[in-house]
Amino acid sequence: MTAPTVPLPAAPPRRGPVRPAFAALALAGLVLAACATRPASVPAPGQEPGPATPSAPRPWTPSPPVPLTPTGASPAALPGWSDEDHLAAFEAYVAGCGAARDAAARSTCARARALAERRLSPSDARRFFEERFVVSPAETNDGRPGLLTSYFAPEYAARRRPDAEFDAPVLAAPASPRSAGDRAAIEAEARPAEALAWMRAEDLFFLQIQGSGYLTFEDGAKARAAYAADNGRTFVGIARPMAERGLLPRNGTSGDAIRAWLAGHRGAEARAVMALNPRYIFFRLDPDDGGDPAGAAGAPLTARRSIAVDPAHWAYGDLAWVDADGGNLRGASASYRGLVVALDTGSAIKGPVRADLYMGRGDVAGAEAGTVRHPLRMWRLVPRG
């Protein structure tokens, strides 16, 4: 049975704060670090982004190459353009285009925001894009497709005071975070009175891989744990050493398996394994307004409409068309296609045809994010001036 094509505008239903499934960026370091490299954490500078492998890959055959729409063409020539939800794309563009710094981009953004003051129809939104932009294909050095992965904002339970289960402190950044030592040293020297919150150790470990997330306390209060700083140490994935030590089978080092092992061996044994990754992330607690986190551009991310990109090739606020199919992870959607805004970055997001799609908050978003590893084609939408 062929998996369905997933248009970017359709967002998954939101749930309350439950412990999430593991997404692309979380698994990037845990599962794929042994092979290659997330979200540096993408929602904040310093995460470790990248693709996920929540289950064994299945064989796949990529679709025939799509001819690249030539430079200077109207967006109407893009593959699948007529199927786009142009109004949803316009709303996402208006929300994020203020991050642009280029004069032409800022002028086009201002026009869009003025237009947004009145009630628009889908055809109005489509006309705006077709009249105000031309396309320019993004290309790799060898002409091959790039890669689309995905990330999400996790939600975790937390406590204001430690107990036998919630014994890992969420720490604020010290005056000199790069001098704080490795993970083991920081944990050994942590002072309970300085903790911002307390989490399950395995949850904190995954939160640090993500770089930011949301906490729900025992009284129902919520907060956003936002990236504040890191200790400057190189990220090291723990999947391979866990397999080499016989803690997990070599074909069973998914994020779910790693997390289950850490939870089942909570205490000194799990901490020794987590210490194999010397990188440590410090946080600050911000109010949770119920929305989505801000990306590195400083603008709130829009689920399924915001991407993390390589700032060497893209600028914040850039509008792009993504066309990705042929995903090889079990449960993957057939394709992702549509307009997105560049609002974030991550240490594993490198190259001109590389994007990390923000999927949203919580476990539903996380479950889908963990299936995204698709060959990617991208086009930049350039303001006409």
Coordinates of C-alpha atoms in Angstrom, one line a residue:
M1 CA 0.0 0.0 0.0
T2 CA 1.4 3.4 -1.0
A3 CA 1.8 5.9 1.8
P4 CA -0.2 9.0 1.3
T5 CA 1.3 12.3 0.2
V6 CA 1.3 14.8 3.0
P7 CA 0.7 18.4 2.1
L8 CA 2.6 20.8 4.3
P9 CA -0.4 22.8 5.5
A10 CA -2.1 20.0 7.3
A11 CA -0.9 20.0 10.9
P12 CA -1.4 17.0 13.2
P13 CA -3.8 17.3 16.1
R14 CA -2.4 18.7 19.3
R15 CA -2.4 16.7 22.5
G16 CA -1.8 17.6 26.1
P17 CA 1.7 17.3 27.6
V18 CA 2.6 13.7 27.5
R19 CA 6.0 12.0 27.1
P20 CA 6.9 12.2 23.4
A21 CA 8.0 9.7 20.9
F22 CA 11.5 10.5 19.6
A23 CA 11.9 12.6 16.6
A24 CA 14.5 13.3 14.0
L25 CA 16.8 15.5 16.0
A26 CA 16.7 13.4 19.1
L27 CA 17.6 10.3 17.2
A28 CA 20.2 12.1 15.1
G29 CA 22.8 12.0 17.8
L30 CA 21.6 8.8 19.4
V31 CA 21.1 6.6 16.4
L32 CA 22.9 8.0 13.5
A33 CA 26.0 9.5 15.1
A34 CA 27.6 6.1 14.6
C35 CA 27.1 6.5 10.9
A36 CA 27.1 10.3 10.4
T37 CA 26.5 13.0 12.5
R38 CA 19.7 17.9 15.0
P39 CA 18.5 19.7 15.8
A40 CA 21.7 21.0 16.9
S41 CA 19.1 21.4 18.7
V42 CA 17.5 23.4 16.0
P43 CA 15.1 25.5 18.0
A44 CA 18.1 27.0 19.6
P45 CA 21.7 27.5 18.6
G46 CA 23.6 24.5 20.0
Q47 CA 21.4 21.6 19.4
E48 CA 22.4 18.5 17.5
P49 CA 19.9 18.2 14.6
G50 CA 19.5 15.4 12.0
P51 CA 17.6 12.5 10.7
A52 CA 16.0 9.7 12.8
T53 CA 15.7 5.9 12.5
P54 CA 12.8 4.9 14.8
S55 CA 12.5 1.6 13.0
A56 CA 14.3 -0.5 10.5
P57 CA 14.5 1.0 7.0
R58 CA 12.4 -0.5 4.3
P59 CA 13.5 -0.8 0.6
W60 CA 12.5 2.0 -1.6
T61 CA 12.7 3.2 -5.1
P62 CA 13.0 7.0 -5.6
S63 CA 10.6 8.7 -8.0
P64 CA 12.0 9.8 -11.4
P65 CA 13.9 13.0 -11.2
V66 CA 11.7 16.2 -11.4
P67 CA 13.2 18.7 -13.9
L68 CA 14.2 21.8 -12.0
T69 CA 12.0 24.8 -12.7
P70 CA 14.4 27.3 -14.3
T71 CA 15.7 30.4 -12.7
G72 CA 13.4 33.4 -13.3
A73 CA 10.2 31.3 -13.8
S74 CA 7.0 32.1 -12.0
P75 CA 6.2 30.0 -8.9
A76 CA 3.3 28.7 -11.0
A77 CA 5.8 26.5 -12.8
L78 CA 6.8 24.7 -9.6
P79 CA 5.8 21.0 -9.4
G80 CA 2.6 20.7 -7.4
W81 CA 2.0 24.5 -7.2
S82 CA -1.7 24.2 -8.0
D83 CA -2.2 21.8 -5.1
E84 CA -0.7 24.1 -2.5
D85 CA -2.8 25.7 0.2
H86 CA -1.6 29.2 -0.7
L87 CA -3.5 31.0 2.0
A88 CA -1.9 28.9 4.8
A89 CA 1.5 29.5 3.1
F90 CA 0.8 33.2 3.0
E91 CA -0.1 33.3 6.7
A92 CA 3.2 31.5 7.6
Y93 CA 5.2 33.8 5.3
V94 CA 3.7 36.9 7.0
A95 CA 4.5 35.4 10.4
G96 CA 8.1 34.8 9.6
C97 CA 9.2 37.2 6.8
G98 CA 10.1 39.9 9.4
A99 CA 13.3 38.0 10.0
A100 CA 14.6 39.0 6.5
R101 CA 17.4 41.5 6.3
D102 CA 17.7 42.0 2.5
A103 CA 16.1 45.2 1.3
A104 CA 14.0 43.6 -1.4
A105 CA 12.8 40.8 1.0
R106 CA 11.9 43.4 3.6
S107 CA 9.9 45.4 1.1
T108 CA 8.0 42.3 -0.1
C109 CA 7.4 41.4 3.5
A110 CA 5.9 44.8 4.2
R111 CA 3.6 44.5 1.2
A112 CA 2.5 41.1 2.4
R113 CA 1.7 42.4 5.9
A114 CA -0.2 45.3 4.5
L115 CA -2.2 42.9 2.4
A116 CA -2.9 40.7 5.4
E117 CA -4.8 43.5 7.1
R118 CA -7.8 42.7 4.9
R119 CA -9.6 39.4 4.4
L120 CA -7.8 37.4 1.8
S121 CA -9.0 34.5 -0.4
P122 CA -6.8 31.6 -1.4
S123 CA -6.6 33.1 -4.9
D124 CA -5.5 36.4 -3.5
A125 CA -2.6 34.6 -1.7
R126 CA -1.7 32.7 -4.8
R127 CA -1.7 35.8 -6.9
F128 CA 0.6 37.5 -4.4
F129 CA 3.3 34.8 -4.7
E130 CA 3.1 34.6 -8.4
E131 CA 3.3 38.4 -8.9
R132 CA 5.9 39.1 -6.3
F133 CA 8.4 36.3 -6.7
V134 CA 10.5 34.3 -9.2
V135 CA 12.1 31.0 -8.5
S136 CA 15.7 29.9 -8.4
P137 CA 16.6 26.3 -8.0
A138 CA 18.9 25.3 -5.2
E139 CA 21.4 22.7 -6.3
T140 CA 24.0 20.5 -4.8
N141 CA 27.5 20.3 -6.2
D142 CA 26.9 17.0 -7.9
G143 CA 23.3 17.7 -8.9
R144 CA 21.9 15.0 -6.8
P145 CA 18.9 15.5 -4.4
G146 CA 19.6 16.9 -0.9
L147 CA 17.9 15.7 2.3
L148 CA 14.8 16.6 4.3
T149 CA 14.6 15.6 7.9
S150 CA 12.3 16.9 10.6
Y151 CA 12.2 18.0 14.3
F152 CA 9.7 18.9 16.9
A153 CA 9.4 20.5 20.4
P154 CA 9.2 17.8 23.0
E155 CA 7.0 18.0 26.2
Y156 CA 8.1 16.4 29.4
A157 CA 7.0 16.0 33.0
A158 CA 9.0 17.9 35.6
R159 CA 9.0 18.6 39.4
R160 CA 9.9 21.6 41.5
R161 CA 11.7 19.4 44.1
P162 CA 13.7 16.2 43.5
D163 CA 12.5 12.7 44.4
A164 CA 13.6 9.2 43.6
E165 CA 12.4 9.4 40.0
F166 CA 12.9 13.0 39.2
D167 CA 16.5 13.4 40.3
A168 CA 18.1 15.2 37.4
P169 CA 18.5 19.0 37.8
V170 CA 17.8 21.4 35.0
L171 CA 20.7 23.8 35.3
A172 CA 21.0 27.5 34.4
A173 CA 24.2 28.6 32.6
P174 CA 27.1 29.4 34.8
A175 CA 29.2 32.5 34.3
S176 CA 31.7 30.6 32.2
P177 CA 29.9 27.6 30.6
R178 CA 32.8 26.6 28.4
S179 CA 34.9 26.1 31.5
A180 CA 32.3 23.9 33.3
G181 CA 33.9 20.6 32.3
D182 CA 32.2 17.6 30.7
R183 CA 28.8 16.1 31.5
A184 CA 30.1 13.9 34.3
A185 CA 31.9 16.8 36.0
I186 CA 28.9 19.2 35.7
E187 CA 26.6 16.6 37.2
A188 CA 28.9 15.8 40.0
E189 CA 29.3 19.5 41.0
A190 CA 25.6 20.5 40.5
R191 CA 24.1 22.1 43.6
P192 CA 20.5 21.2 44.3
A193 CA 19.6 24.7 45.3
E194 CA 20.6 26.0 41.9
A195 CA 18.2 23.7 39.9
L196 CA 15.6 25.4 37.8
A197 CA 13.5 22.2 37.8
W198 CA 13.9 18.4 38.2
M199 CA 13.4 15.8 35.6
R200 CA 13.8 12.1 34.9
A201 CA 17.5 11.7 33.9
E202 CA 16.7 10.1 30.6
D203 CA 14.2 12.9 29.8
L204 CA 16.7 15.6 30.5
F205 CA 19.3 13.8 28.3
F206 CA 16.9 13.8 25.4
L207 CA 15.8 17.4 26.1
Q208 CA 19.5 18.4 25.9
I209 CA 19.8 16.7 22.5
Q210 CA 16.7 18.6 21.3
G211 CA 18.1 21.9 22.8
S212 CA 14.7 23.1 24.0
G213 CA 11.3 21.8 25.0
Y214 CA 8.3 22.2 27.3
L215 CA 7.9 21.2 31.0
T216 CA 4.7 20.4 32.9
F217 CA 5.0 20.5 36.7
E218 CA 3.0 18.5 39.2
D219 CA 0.6 21.4 39.8
G220 CA -0.2 21.7 36.1
A221 CA 2.0 24.8 35.5
K222 CA 4.0 24.8 32.3
A223 CA 7.3 26.4 31.2
R224 CA 9.5 26.4 28.2
A225 CA 13.0 25.1 28.8
A226 CA 15.0 27.3 26.3
Y227 CA 18.6 26.8 25.3
A228 CA 20.9 29.1 27.3
A229 CA 24.4 27.8 26.7
D230 CA 26.5 24.7 26.3
N231 CA 29.8 23.5 27.7
G232 CA 31.5 23.5 24.3
R233 CA 32.2 19.8 24.2
T234 CA 31.6 17.8 21.0
F235 CA 28.4 15.8 20.8
V236 CA 29.0 12.0 21.0
G237 CA 26.2 9.6 20.1
I238 CA 25.7 6.7 22.5
A239 CA 24.0 4.2 20.2
R240 CA 27.2 2.6 18.9
P241 CA 28.9 2.2 22.4
M242 CA 25.7 0.8 23.8
A243 CA 25.7 -1.9 21.1
E244 CA 29.5 -2.5 21.4
R245 CA 29.0 -3.1 25.2
G246 CA 26.1 -5.5 24.6
L247 CA 23.6 -3.2 26.3
L248 CA 21.4 -3.2 23.2
P249 CA 21.5 -5.4 20.0
R250 CA 23.2 -3.8 17.0
N251 CA 20.0 -3.7 15.1
G252 CA 18.0 -2.4 18.1
T253 CA 19.5 1.0 18.9
S254 CA 16.4 3.1 18.1
G255 CA 15.7 6.1 20.2
D256 CA 12.8 4.3 21.9
A257 CA 15.1 1.4 22.7
I258 CA 17.8 3.7 24.1
R259 CA 15.4 5.6 26.2
A260 CA 13.8 2.4 27.5
W261 CA 17.2 1.1 28.5
L262 CA 18.1 4.3 30.3
A263 CA 14.8 4.4 32.2
G264 CA 15.2 0.7 33.2
H265 CA 18.7 1.3 34.5
R266 CA 18.0 4.7 36.1
G267 CA 20.8 5.7 38.5
A268 CA 24.6 5.2 38.3
E269 CA 24.4 2.7 35.5
A270 CA 22.4 4.9 33.2
R271 CA 24.4 8.0 34.1
A272 CA 27.6 6.3 33.2
V273 CA 26.3 5.6 29.7
M274 CA 24.9 9.1 29.2
A275 CA 28.3 10.5 30.3
L276 CA 29.8 9.0 27.1
N277 CA 28.3 12.1 25.6
P278 CA 30.3 14.9 27.2
R279 CA 28.2 17.7 25.7
Y280 CA 26.0 19.4 28.2
I281 CA 23.2 22.0 27.6
F282 CA 22.2 24.7 30.1
F283 CA 18.7 26.1 30.1
R284 CA 16.5 29.0 31.1
L285 CA 12.8 28.7 31.9
D286 CA 10.5 31.0 30.0
P287 CA 6.7 31.2 30.2
D288 CA 4.8 28.7 28.0
D289 CA 2.2 30.7 26.1
G290 CA 0.8 27.6 24.4
G291 CA 2.4 28.4 21.1
D292 CA 5.5 27.2 19.3
P293 CA 9.1 28.0 20.1
A294 CA 11.1 30.6 18.4
G295 CA 13.8 29.5 15.9
A296 CA 17.3 30.9 15.7
A297 CA 15.9 33.8 13.7
G298 CA 13.9 35.0 16.8
A299 CA 10.5 34.4 15.2
P300 CA 8.1 31.7 16.4
L301 CA 8.1 28.6 14.3
T302 CA 5.0 27.5 12.4
A303 CA 4.3 23.8 12.4
R304 CA 5.0 22.2 8.9
R305 CA 5.8 25.7 7.5
S306 CA 9.2 26.5 9.1
I307 CA 12.6 24.9 8.3
A308 CA 16.1 24.9 9.7
V309 CA 18.7 25.6 7.0
D310 CA 22.4 26.2 6.5
P311 CA 23.0 29.9 7.0
A312 CA 26.0 29.7 4.7
H313 CA 23.5 29.1 1.8
W314 CA 20.2 30.6 3.1
A315 CA 19.1 33.7 5.0
Y316 CA 16.5 33.9 7.7
G317 CA 13.2 34.9 6.3
D318 CA 13.9 33.3 2.9
L319 CA 10.9 31.7 1.3
A320 CA 11.5 28.2 -0.2
W321 CA 9.6 25.5 -2.1
V322 CA 10.4 22.0 -0.9
D323 CA 9.6 18.8 -2.8
A324 CA 10.7 15.6 -1.1
D325 CA 9.7 12.0 -1.7
G326 CA 11.1 8.5 -1.5
G327 CA 11.5 8.4 2.3
N328 CA 13.0 5.1 3.4
L329 CA 11.9 4.9 7.0
R330 CA 9.0 2.6 8.0
G331 CA 5.8 4.6 8.4
A332 CA 7.0 7.5 6.3
S333 CA 4.6 9.6 4.3
A334 CA 5.1 9.4 0.6
S335 CA 6.2 13.0 0.2
Y336 CA 6.3 16.6 1.6
R337 CA 5.8 19.4 -0.8
G338 CA 5.0 23.1 -0.3
L339 CA 6.1 26.6 0.7
V340 CA 8.2 27.0 3.8
V341 CA 10.1 29.8 5.6
A342 CA 13.7 29.6 6.7
L343 CA 13.7 30.5 10.4
D344 CA 16.1 28.2 12.1
T345 CA 19.5 26.4 11.8
G346 CA 21.3 23.5 13.3
S347 CA 24.8 22.1 13.5
A348 CA 24.0 19.1 11.3
I349 CA 22.1 21.1 8.7
K350 CA 24.7 21.7 6.0
G351 CA 24.5 22.4 2.3
P352 CA 22.3 24.3 -0.1
V353 CA 19.7 21.5 -0.5
R354 CA 19.3 20.5 3.2
A355 CA 16.3 21.3 5.4
D356 CA 14.9 20.3 8.8
L357 CA 11.1 20.7 8.8
Y358 CA 9.6 21.8 12.1
M359 CA 6.7 19.4 12.7
G360 CA 5.2 21.0 15.9
R361 CA 4.9 20.3 19.6
G362 CA 4.3 17.0 21.5
D363 CA 4.2 13.3 20.9
V364 CA 2.1 13.3 17.7
A365 CA 4.5 15.7 16.0
G366 CA 7.4 13.7 17.4
A367 CA 6.1 10.5 16.0
E368 CA 5.9 11.9 12.5
A369 CA 9.2 13.7 12.7
G370 CA 10.9 10.5 13.4
T371 CA 9.8 9.1 10.0
V372 CA 11.2 11.9 7.8
R373 CA 14.3 11.2 5.9
H374 CA 13.4 12.1 2.3
P375 CA 15.5 13.0 -0.8
L376 CA 14.9 16.7 -1.3
R377 CA 14.7 19.3 -4.1
M378 CA 14.5 22.9 -3.2
W379 CA 13.7 26.2 -4.9
R380 CA 14.3 29.7 -3.5
L381 CA 11.6 32.2 -4.1
V382 CA 13.3 35.5 -4.9
P383 CA 11.4 38.8 -4.6
R384 CA 11.0 40.5 -8.0
G385 CA 12.2 43.8 -6.4

